[in-house]
Coordinates of C-alpha atoms and ligand atoms in Angstrom, one line a residue:
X1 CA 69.5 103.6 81.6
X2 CA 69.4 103.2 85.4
X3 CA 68.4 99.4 86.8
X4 CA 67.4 99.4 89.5
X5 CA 67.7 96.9 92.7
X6 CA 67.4 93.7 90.8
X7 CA 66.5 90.2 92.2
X8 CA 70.4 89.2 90.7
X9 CA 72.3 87.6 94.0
X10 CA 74.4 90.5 95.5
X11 CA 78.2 91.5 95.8
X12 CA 79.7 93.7 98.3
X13 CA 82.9 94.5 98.1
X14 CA 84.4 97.8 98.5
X15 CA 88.1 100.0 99.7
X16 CA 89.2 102.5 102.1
X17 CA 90.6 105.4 100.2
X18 CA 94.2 105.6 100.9
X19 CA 94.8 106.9 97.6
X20 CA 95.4 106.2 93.7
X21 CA 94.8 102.8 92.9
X22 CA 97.7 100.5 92.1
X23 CA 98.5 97.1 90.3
X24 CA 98.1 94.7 93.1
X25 CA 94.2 96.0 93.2
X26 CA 93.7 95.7 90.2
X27 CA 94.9 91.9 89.8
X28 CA 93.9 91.2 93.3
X29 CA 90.1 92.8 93.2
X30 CA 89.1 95.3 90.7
X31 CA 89.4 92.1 87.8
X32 CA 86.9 90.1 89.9
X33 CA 84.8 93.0 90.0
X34 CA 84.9 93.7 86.4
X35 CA 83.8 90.3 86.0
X36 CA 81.3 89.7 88.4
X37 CA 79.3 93.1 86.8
X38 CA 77.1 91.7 84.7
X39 CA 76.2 88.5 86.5
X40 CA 75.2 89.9 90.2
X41 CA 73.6 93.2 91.6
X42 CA 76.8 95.0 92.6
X43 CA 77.6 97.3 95.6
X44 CA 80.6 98.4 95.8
X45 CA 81.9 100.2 99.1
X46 CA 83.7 103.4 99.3
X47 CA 84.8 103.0 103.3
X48 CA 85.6 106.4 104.0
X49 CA 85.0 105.8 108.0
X50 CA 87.4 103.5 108.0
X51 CA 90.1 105.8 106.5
X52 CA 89.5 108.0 109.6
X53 CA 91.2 105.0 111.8
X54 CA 94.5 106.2 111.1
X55 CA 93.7 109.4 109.4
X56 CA 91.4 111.5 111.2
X57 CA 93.5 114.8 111.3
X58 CA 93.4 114.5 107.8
X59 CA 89.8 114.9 106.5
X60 CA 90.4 116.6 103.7
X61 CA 92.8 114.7 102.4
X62 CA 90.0 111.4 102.7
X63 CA 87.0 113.6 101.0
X64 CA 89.7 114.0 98.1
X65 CA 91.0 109.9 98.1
X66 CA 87.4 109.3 97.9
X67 CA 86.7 110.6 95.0
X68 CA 90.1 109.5 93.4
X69 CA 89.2 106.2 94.1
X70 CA 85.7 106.6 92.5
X71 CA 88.0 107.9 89.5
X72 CA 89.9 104.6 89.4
X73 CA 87.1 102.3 89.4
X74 CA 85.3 104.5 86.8
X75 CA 88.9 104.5 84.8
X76 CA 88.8 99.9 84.8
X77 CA 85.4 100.2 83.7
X78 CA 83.5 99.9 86.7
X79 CA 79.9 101.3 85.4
X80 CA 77.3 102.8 87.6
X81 CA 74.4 102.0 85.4
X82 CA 75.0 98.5 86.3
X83 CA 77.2 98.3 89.9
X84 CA 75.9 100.1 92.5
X85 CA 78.9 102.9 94.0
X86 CA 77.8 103.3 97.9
X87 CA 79.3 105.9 100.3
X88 CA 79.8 104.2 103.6
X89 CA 79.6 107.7 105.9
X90 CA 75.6 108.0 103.9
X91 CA 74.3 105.1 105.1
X92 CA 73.0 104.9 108.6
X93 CA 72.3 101.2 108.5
X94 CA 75.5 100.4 108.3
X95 CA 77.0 102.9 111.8
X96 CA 73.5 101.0 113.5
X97 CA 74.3 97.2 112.3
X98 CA 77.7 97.9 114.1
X99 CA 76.9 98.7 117.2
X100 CA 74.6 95.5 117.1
X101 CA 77.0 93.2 116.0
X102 CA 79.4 94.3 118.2
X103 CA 77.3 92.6 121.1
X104 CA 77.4 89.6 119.5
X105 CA 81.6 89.6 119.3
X106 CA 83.7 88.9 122.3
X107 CA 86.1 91.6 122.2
X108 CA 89.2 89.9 122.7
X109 CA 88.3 87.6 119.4
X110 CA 88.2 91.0 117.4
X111 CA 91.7 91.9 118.9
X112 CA 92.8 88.3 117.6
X113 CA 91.7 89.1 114.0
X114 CA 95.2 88.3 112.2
X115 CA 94.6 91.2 109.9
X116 CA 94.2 93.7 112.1
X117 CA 97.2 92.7 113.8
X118 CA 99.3 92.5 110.7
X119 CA 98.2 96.2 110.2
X120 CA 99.0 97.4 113.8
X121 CA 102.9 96.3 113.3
X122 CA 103.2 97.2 109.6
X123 CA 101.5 100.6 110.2
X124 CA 104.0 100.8 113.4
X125 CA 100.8 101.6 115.4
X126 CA 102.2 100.5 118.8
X127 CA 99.5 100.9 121.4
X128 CA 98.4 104.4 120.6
X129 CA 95.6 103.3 117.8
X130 CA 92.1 104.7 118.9
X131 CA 89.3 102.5 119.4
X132 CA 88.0 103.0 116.5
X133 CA 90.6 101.1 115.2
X134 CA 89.7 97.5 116.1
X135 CA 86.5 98.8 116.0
X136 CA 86.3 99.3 112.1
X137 CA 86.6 94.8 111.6
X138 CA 83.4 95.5 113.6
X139 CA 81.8 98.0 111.4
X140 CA 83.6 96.2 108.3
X141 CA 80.9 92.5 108.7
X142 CA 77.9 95.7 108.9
X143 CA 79.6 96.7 105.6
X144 CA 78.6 93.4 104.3
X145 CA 75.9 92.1 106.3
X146 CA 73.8 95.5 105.4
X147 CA 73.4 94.2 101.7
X148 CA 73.1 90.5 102.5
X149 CA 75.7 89.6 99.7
X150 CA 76.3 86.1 98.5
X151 CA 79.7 87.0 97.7
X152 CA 82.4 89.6 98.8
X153 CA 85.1 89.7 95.7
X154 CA 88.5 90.7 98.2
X155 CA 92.5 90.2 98.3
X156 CA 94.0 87.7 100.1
X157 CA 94.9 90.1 103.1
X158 CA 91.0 90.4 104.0
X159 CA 90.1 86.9 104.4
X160 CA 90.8 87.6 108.0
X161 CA 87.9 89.7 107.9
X162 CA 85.2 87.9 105.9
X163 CA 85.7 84.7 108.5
X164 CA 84.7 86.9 111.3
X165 CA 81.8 88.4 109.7
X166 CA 80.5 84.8 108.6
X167 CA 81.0 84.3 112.8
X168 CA 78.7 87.3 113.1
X169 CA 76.4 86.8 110.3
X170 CA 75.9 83.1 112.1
X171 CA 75.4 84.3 115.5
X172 CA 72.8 86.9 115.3
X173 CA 70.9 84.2 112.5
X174 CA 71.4 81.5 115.8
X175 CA 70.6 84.1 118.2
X176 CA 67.8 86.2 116.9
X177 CA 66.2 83.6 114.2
X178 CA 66.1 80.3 115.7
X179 CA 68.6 78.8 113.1
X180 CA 70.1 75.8 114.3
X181 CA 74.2 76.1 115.4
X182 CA 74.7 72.6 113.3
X183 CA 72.9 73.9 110.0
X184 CA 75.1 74.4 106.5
X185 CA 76.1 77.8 106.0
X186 CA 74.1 77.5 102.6
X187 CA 70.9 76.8 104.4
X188 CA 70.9 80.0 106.9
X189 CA 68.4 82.1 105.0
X190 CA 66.4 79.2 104.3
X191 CA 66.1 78.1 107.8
X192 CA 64.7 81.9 108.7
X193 CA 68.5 83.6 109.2
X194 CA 68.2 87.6 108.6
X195 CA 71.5 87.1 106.9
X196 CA 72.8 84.7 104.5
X197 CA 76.5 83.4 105.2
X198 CA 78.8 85.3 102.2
X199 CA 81.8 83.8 100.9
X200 CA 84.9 85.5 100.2
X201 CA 86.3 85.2 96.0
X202 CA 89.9 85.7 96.3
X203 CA 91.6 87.4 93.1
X204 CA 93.7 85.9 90.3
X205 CA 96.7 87.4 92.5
X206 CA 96.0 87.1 95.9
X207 CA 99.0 89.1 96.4
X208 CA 100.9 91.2 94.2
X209 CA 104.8 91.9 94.6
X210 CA 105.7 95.6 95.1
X211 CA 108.7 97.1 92.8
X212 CA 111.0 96.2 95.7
X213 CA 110.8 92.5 94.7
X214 CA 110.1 91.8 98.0
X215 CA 107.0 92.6 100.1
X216 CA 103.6 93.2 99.1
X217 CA 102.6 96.2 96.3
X218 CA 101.4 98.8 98.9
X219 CA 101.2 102.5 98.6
X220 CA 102.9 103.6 102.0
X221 CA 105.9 100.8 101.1
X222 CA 106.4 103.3 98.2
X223 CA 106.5 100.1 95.6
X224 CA 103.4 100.4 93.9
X225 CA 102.5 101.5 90.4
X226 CA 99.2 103.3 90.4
X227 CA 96.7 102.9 87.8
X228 CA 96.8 106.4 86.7
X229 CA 101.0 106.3 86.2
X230 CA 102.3 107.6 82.6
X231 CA 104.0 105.5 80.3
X232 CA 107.2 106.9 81.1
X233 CA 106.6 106.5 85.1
X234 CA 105.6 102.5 84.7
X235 CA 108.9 102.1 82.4
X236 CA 110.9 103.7 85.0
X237 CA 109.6 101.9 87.8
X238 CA 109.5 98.6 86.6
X239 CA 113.0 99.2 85.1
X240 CA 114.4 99.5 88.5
X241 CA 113.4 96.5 89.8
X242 CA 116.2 94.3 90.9
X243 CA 116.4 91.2 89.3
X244 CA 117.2 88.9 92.3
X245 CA 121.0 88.1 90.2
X246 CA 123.6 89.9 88.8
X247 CA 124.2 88.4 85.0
X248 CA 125.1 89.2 81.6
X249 CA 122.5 88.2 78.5
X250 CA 124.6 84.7 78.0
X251 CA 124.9 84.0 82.1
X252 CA 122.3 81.6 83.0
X253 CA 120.1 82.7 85.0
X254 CA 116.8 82.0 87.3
X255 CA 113.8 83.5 86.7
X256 CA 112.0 81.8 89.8
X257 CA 114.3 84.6 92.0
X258 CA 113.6 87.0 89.8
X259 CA 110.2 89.5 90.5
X260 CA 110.5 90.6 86.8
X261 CA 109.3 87.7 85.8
X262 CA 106.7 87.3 88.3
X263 CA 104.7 90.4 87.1
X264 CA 105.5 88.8 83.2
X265 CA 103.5 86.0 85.2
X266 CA 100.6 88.3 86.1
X267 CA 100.6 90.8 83.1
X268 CA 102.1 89.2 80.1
X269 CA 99.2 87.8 78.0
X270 CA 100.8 85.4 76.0
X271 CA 101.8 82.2 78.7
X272 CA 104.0 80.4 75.7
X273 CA 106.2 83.1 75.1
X274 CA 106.6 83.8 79.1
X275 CA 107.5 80.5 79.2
X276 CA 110.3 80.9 76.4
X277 CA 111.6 83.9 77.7
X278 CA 112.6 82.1 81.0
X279 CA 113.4 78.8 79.1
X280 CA 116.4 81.1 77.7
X281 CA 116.8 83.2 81.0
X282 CA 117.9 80.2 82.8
X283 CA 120.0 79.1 79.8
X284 CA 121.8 82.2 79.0
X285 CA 120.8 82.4 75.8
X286 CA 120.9 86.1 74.8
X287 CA 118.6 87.1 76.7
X288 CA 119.2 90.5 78.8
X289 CA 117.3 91.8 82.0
X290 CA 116.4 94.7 80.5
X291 CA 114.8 93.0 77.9
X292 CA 112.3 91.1 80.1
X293 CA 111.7 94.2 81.7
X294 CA 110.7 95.9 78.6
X295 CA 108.0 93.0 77.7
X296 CA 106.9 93.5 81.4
X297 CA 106.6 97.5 80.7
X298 CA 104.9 96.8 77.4
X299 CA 102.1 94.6 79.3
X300 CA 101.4 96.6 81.4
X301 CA 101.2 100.2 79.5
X302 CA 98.9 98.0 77.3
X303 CA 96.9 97.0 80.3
X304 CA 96.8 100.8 81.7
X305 CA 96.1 102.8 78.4
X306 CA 92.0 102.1 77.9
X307 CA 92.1 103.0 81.6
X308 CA 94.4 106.6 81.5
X309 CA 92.2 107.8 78.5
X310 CA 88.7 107.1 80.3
X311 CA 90.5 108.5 83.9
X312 CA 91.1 111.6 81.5
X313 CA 87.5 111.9 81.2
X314 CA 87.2 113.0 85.0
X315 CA 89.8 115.5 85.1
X316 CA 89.6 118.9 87.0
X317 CA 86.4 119.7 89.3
X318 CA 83.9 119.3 86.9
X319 CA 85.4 115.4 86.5
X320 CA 84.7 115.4 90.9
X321 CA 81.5 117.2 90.2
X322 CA 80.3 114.2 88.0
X323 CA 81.9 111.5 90.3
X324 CA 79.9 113.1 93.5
X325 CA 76.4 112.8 91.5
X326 CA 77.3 109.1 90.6
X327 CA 78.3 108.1 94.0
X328 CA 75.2 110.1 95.4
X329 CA 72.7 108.1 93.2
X330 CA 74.2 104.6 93.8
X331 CA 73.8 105.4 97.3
X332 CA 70.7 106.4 97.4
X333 CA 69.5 102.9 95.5
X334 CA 72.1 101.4 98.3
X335 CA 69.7 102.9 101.2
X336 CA 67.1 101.0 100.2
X337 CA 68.5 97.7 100.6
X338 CA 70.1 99.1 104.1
X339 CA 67.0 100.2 105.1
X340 CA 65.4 96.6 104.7
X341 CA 68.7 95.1 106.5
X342 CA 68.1 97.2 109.2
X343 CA 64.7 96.3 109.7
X344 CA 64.6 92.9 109.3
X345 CA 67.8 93.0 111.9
X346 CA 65.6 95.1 114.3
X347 CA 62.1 93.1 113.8
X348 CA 64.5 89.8 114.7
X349 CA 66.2 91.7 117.6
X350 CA 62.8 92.9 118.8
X351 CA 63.3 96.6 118.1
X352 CA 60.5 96.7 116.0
X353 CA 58.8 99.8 117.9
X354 CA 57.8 101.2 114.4
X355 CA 59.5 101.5 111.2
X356 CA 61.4 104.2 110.1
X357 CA 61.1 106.2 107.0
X358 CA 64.6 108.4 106.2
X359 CA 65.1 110.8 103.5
X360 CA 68.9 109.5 102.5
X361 CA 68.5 111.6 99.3
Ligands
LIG1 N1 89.1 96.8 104.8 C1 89.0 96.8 103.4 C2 90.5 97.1 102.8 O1 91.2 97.8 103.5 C3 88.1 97.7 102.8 C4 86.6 97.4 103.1 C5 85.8 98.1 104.0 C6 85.9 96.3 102.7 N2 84.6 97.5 104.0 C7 84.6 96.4 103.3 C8 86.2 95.2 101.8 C9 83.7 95.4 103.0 C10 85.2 94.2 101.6 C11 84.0 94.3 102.2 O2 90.7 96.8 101.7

């Protein structure tokens, strides 16, 4: 059964494809999204454009991540009968709500966004990023703003980006609609704004620690573990984690330095016995690393299982045959919601010549 665009509130949330899926999306976003399935009309973004910012020598490579990543969110139990799965690149609204918006921010406040900074130095992207860099926090509030969500489900690291397109969404409603600069963010559609003012929901896990202990679980730090890792891949990877200390089973120990324990933290259902596993960490009391890692391993392999064996069911290229009909018919429902955006954007911005029709199938 296909629904289709319902009067539910909306969510917009969406990824670049980089690549597999690891942990820290999945406690970070991907949760929230399973969540928020069933109570709100769902878009979720597959921001292929924005891949080409740092990648766009490597098309192929992108067409491919996109559909792996369709794979992951299919594997957590993402379901297109009920979420809507939009390709960014097949939606004209979105390339056209950009160029708008970027009128309405001075450019030198986009080159202050603290996430894209964080990303030119961590990247090591020195001054030789194209414009299309800075460009894609632009094209990210059209992202949103195209499907006039309510809320935007992200990690931590994108909050950067929702604030300025709640600046965005408030100027155009100020500058095209007549809303009033002193009204409640709440009351902008009310008060005639084309766009509504969304609200970031932050994960459980705003930020997930990578296998290195230390920074943030990121696929080009190379301390991830990816939803689609074996058994025997999350064993060895989690096995290697330093524990912060070097101790024997009866040293006392502490499991607030120790990232082993923050993932039993995250992934470890049962809080009491997290809690008595560190209760006899810190006083030595038989109780060996590698046994800590071992209930981490467990947690997680239980976590990942349900989602390997429905991956499995999108193997080979009759698997990315079924995943491009699924993302094609969510964003074909997705066009229709752009398509009002875009109109009600250009009726308010007086480009209301005529309206459009588009074949987007
Ligand atoms: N920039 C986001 C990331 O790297 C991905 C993204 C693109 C996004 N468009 C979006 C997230 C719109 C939320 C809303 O994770």
């Amino acid at each position: 059964m296909t629904t289709t665009n319902s009067d539910k509130p909306r969510v917009l949330t969406g990824d670049t494809p980089t690549g597999r899926l690891h942990l820290g999306h999945y406690v970070g976003s991907i949760e929230n999204r399973l969540r928020l399935q069933d109570e709100y009309d769902c878009y979720f973004l597959l921001a292929n454009m924005h891949a080409f910012t740092t990648r766009a020598e490597r098309s192929r490579e992108i067409h491919q991540d996109t559909i792996e990543i369709v794979k992951d969110w299919l594997a957590c139990g993402i379901d297109p009968n009920r979420s809507t799965i939009v390709l960014q690149t097949e939606v004209p609204a979105i390339a056209e709500l950009s160029w708008f918006f970027a009128m309405l921010i001075p450019f030198n406040r986009v080159m202050r966004n603290p996430t894209l900074k964080t990303e030119i130095d961590s990247k090591g992207l020195g001054d030789t990023y194209p414009f299309g860099f800075p460009m894609y926090a632009v094209g990210q509030c059209a992202d949103i703003l195209v499907f006039r969500p309510k809320y935007v489900p992200v990690g931590e690291d994108q909050v950067a980006h929702i604030e300025m397109c709640r600046e965005v969404a408030r100027r155009f409603d100020q500058v095209y609609c007549g809303v009033d600069s002193h009204a409640e963010d709440e009351d902008y559609e009310a008060q005639g704004g084309v766009f509504p003012i969304p609200e970031a929901l932050i994960g459980r896990i705003g930020r997930l620690v990578g296998t290195d202990g230390k920074h943030k679980m990121s696929k080009s730090l190379n301390n991830a573990v990816f939803l689609s890792d074996t058994p025997k891949q999350v064993k060895k990877k989690i096995g290697a984690i330093y524990p912060g200390q070097s101790r024997e089973p009866n040293d006392p120990g502490d499991p607030d330095i120790n990232p082993v324990f923050t993932f039993a933290d995250v992934f470890i259902k049962d809080a009491g016995a997290v809690a008595e596993m560190k209760e006899r960490y810190r006083k030595g009391d038989n109780l060996g690393d590698g046994h800590v890692k071992m209930a981490v391993v467990d947690a997680v392999n239980e976590l990942l299982e349900p989602i390997r064996e429905r991956r499995a069911q999108y193997e080979g290229p009759q698997g990315d045959a079924a995943v491009v009909d699924i993302i094609r018919a969510g964003t074909e429902r997705a066009n229709v919601v752009a398509e009002e955006t875009l109109w009600m954007a250009k009726e308010a911005m007086s480009l209301d010549f005529w309206r459009r029709s588009l074949e987007t199938k």
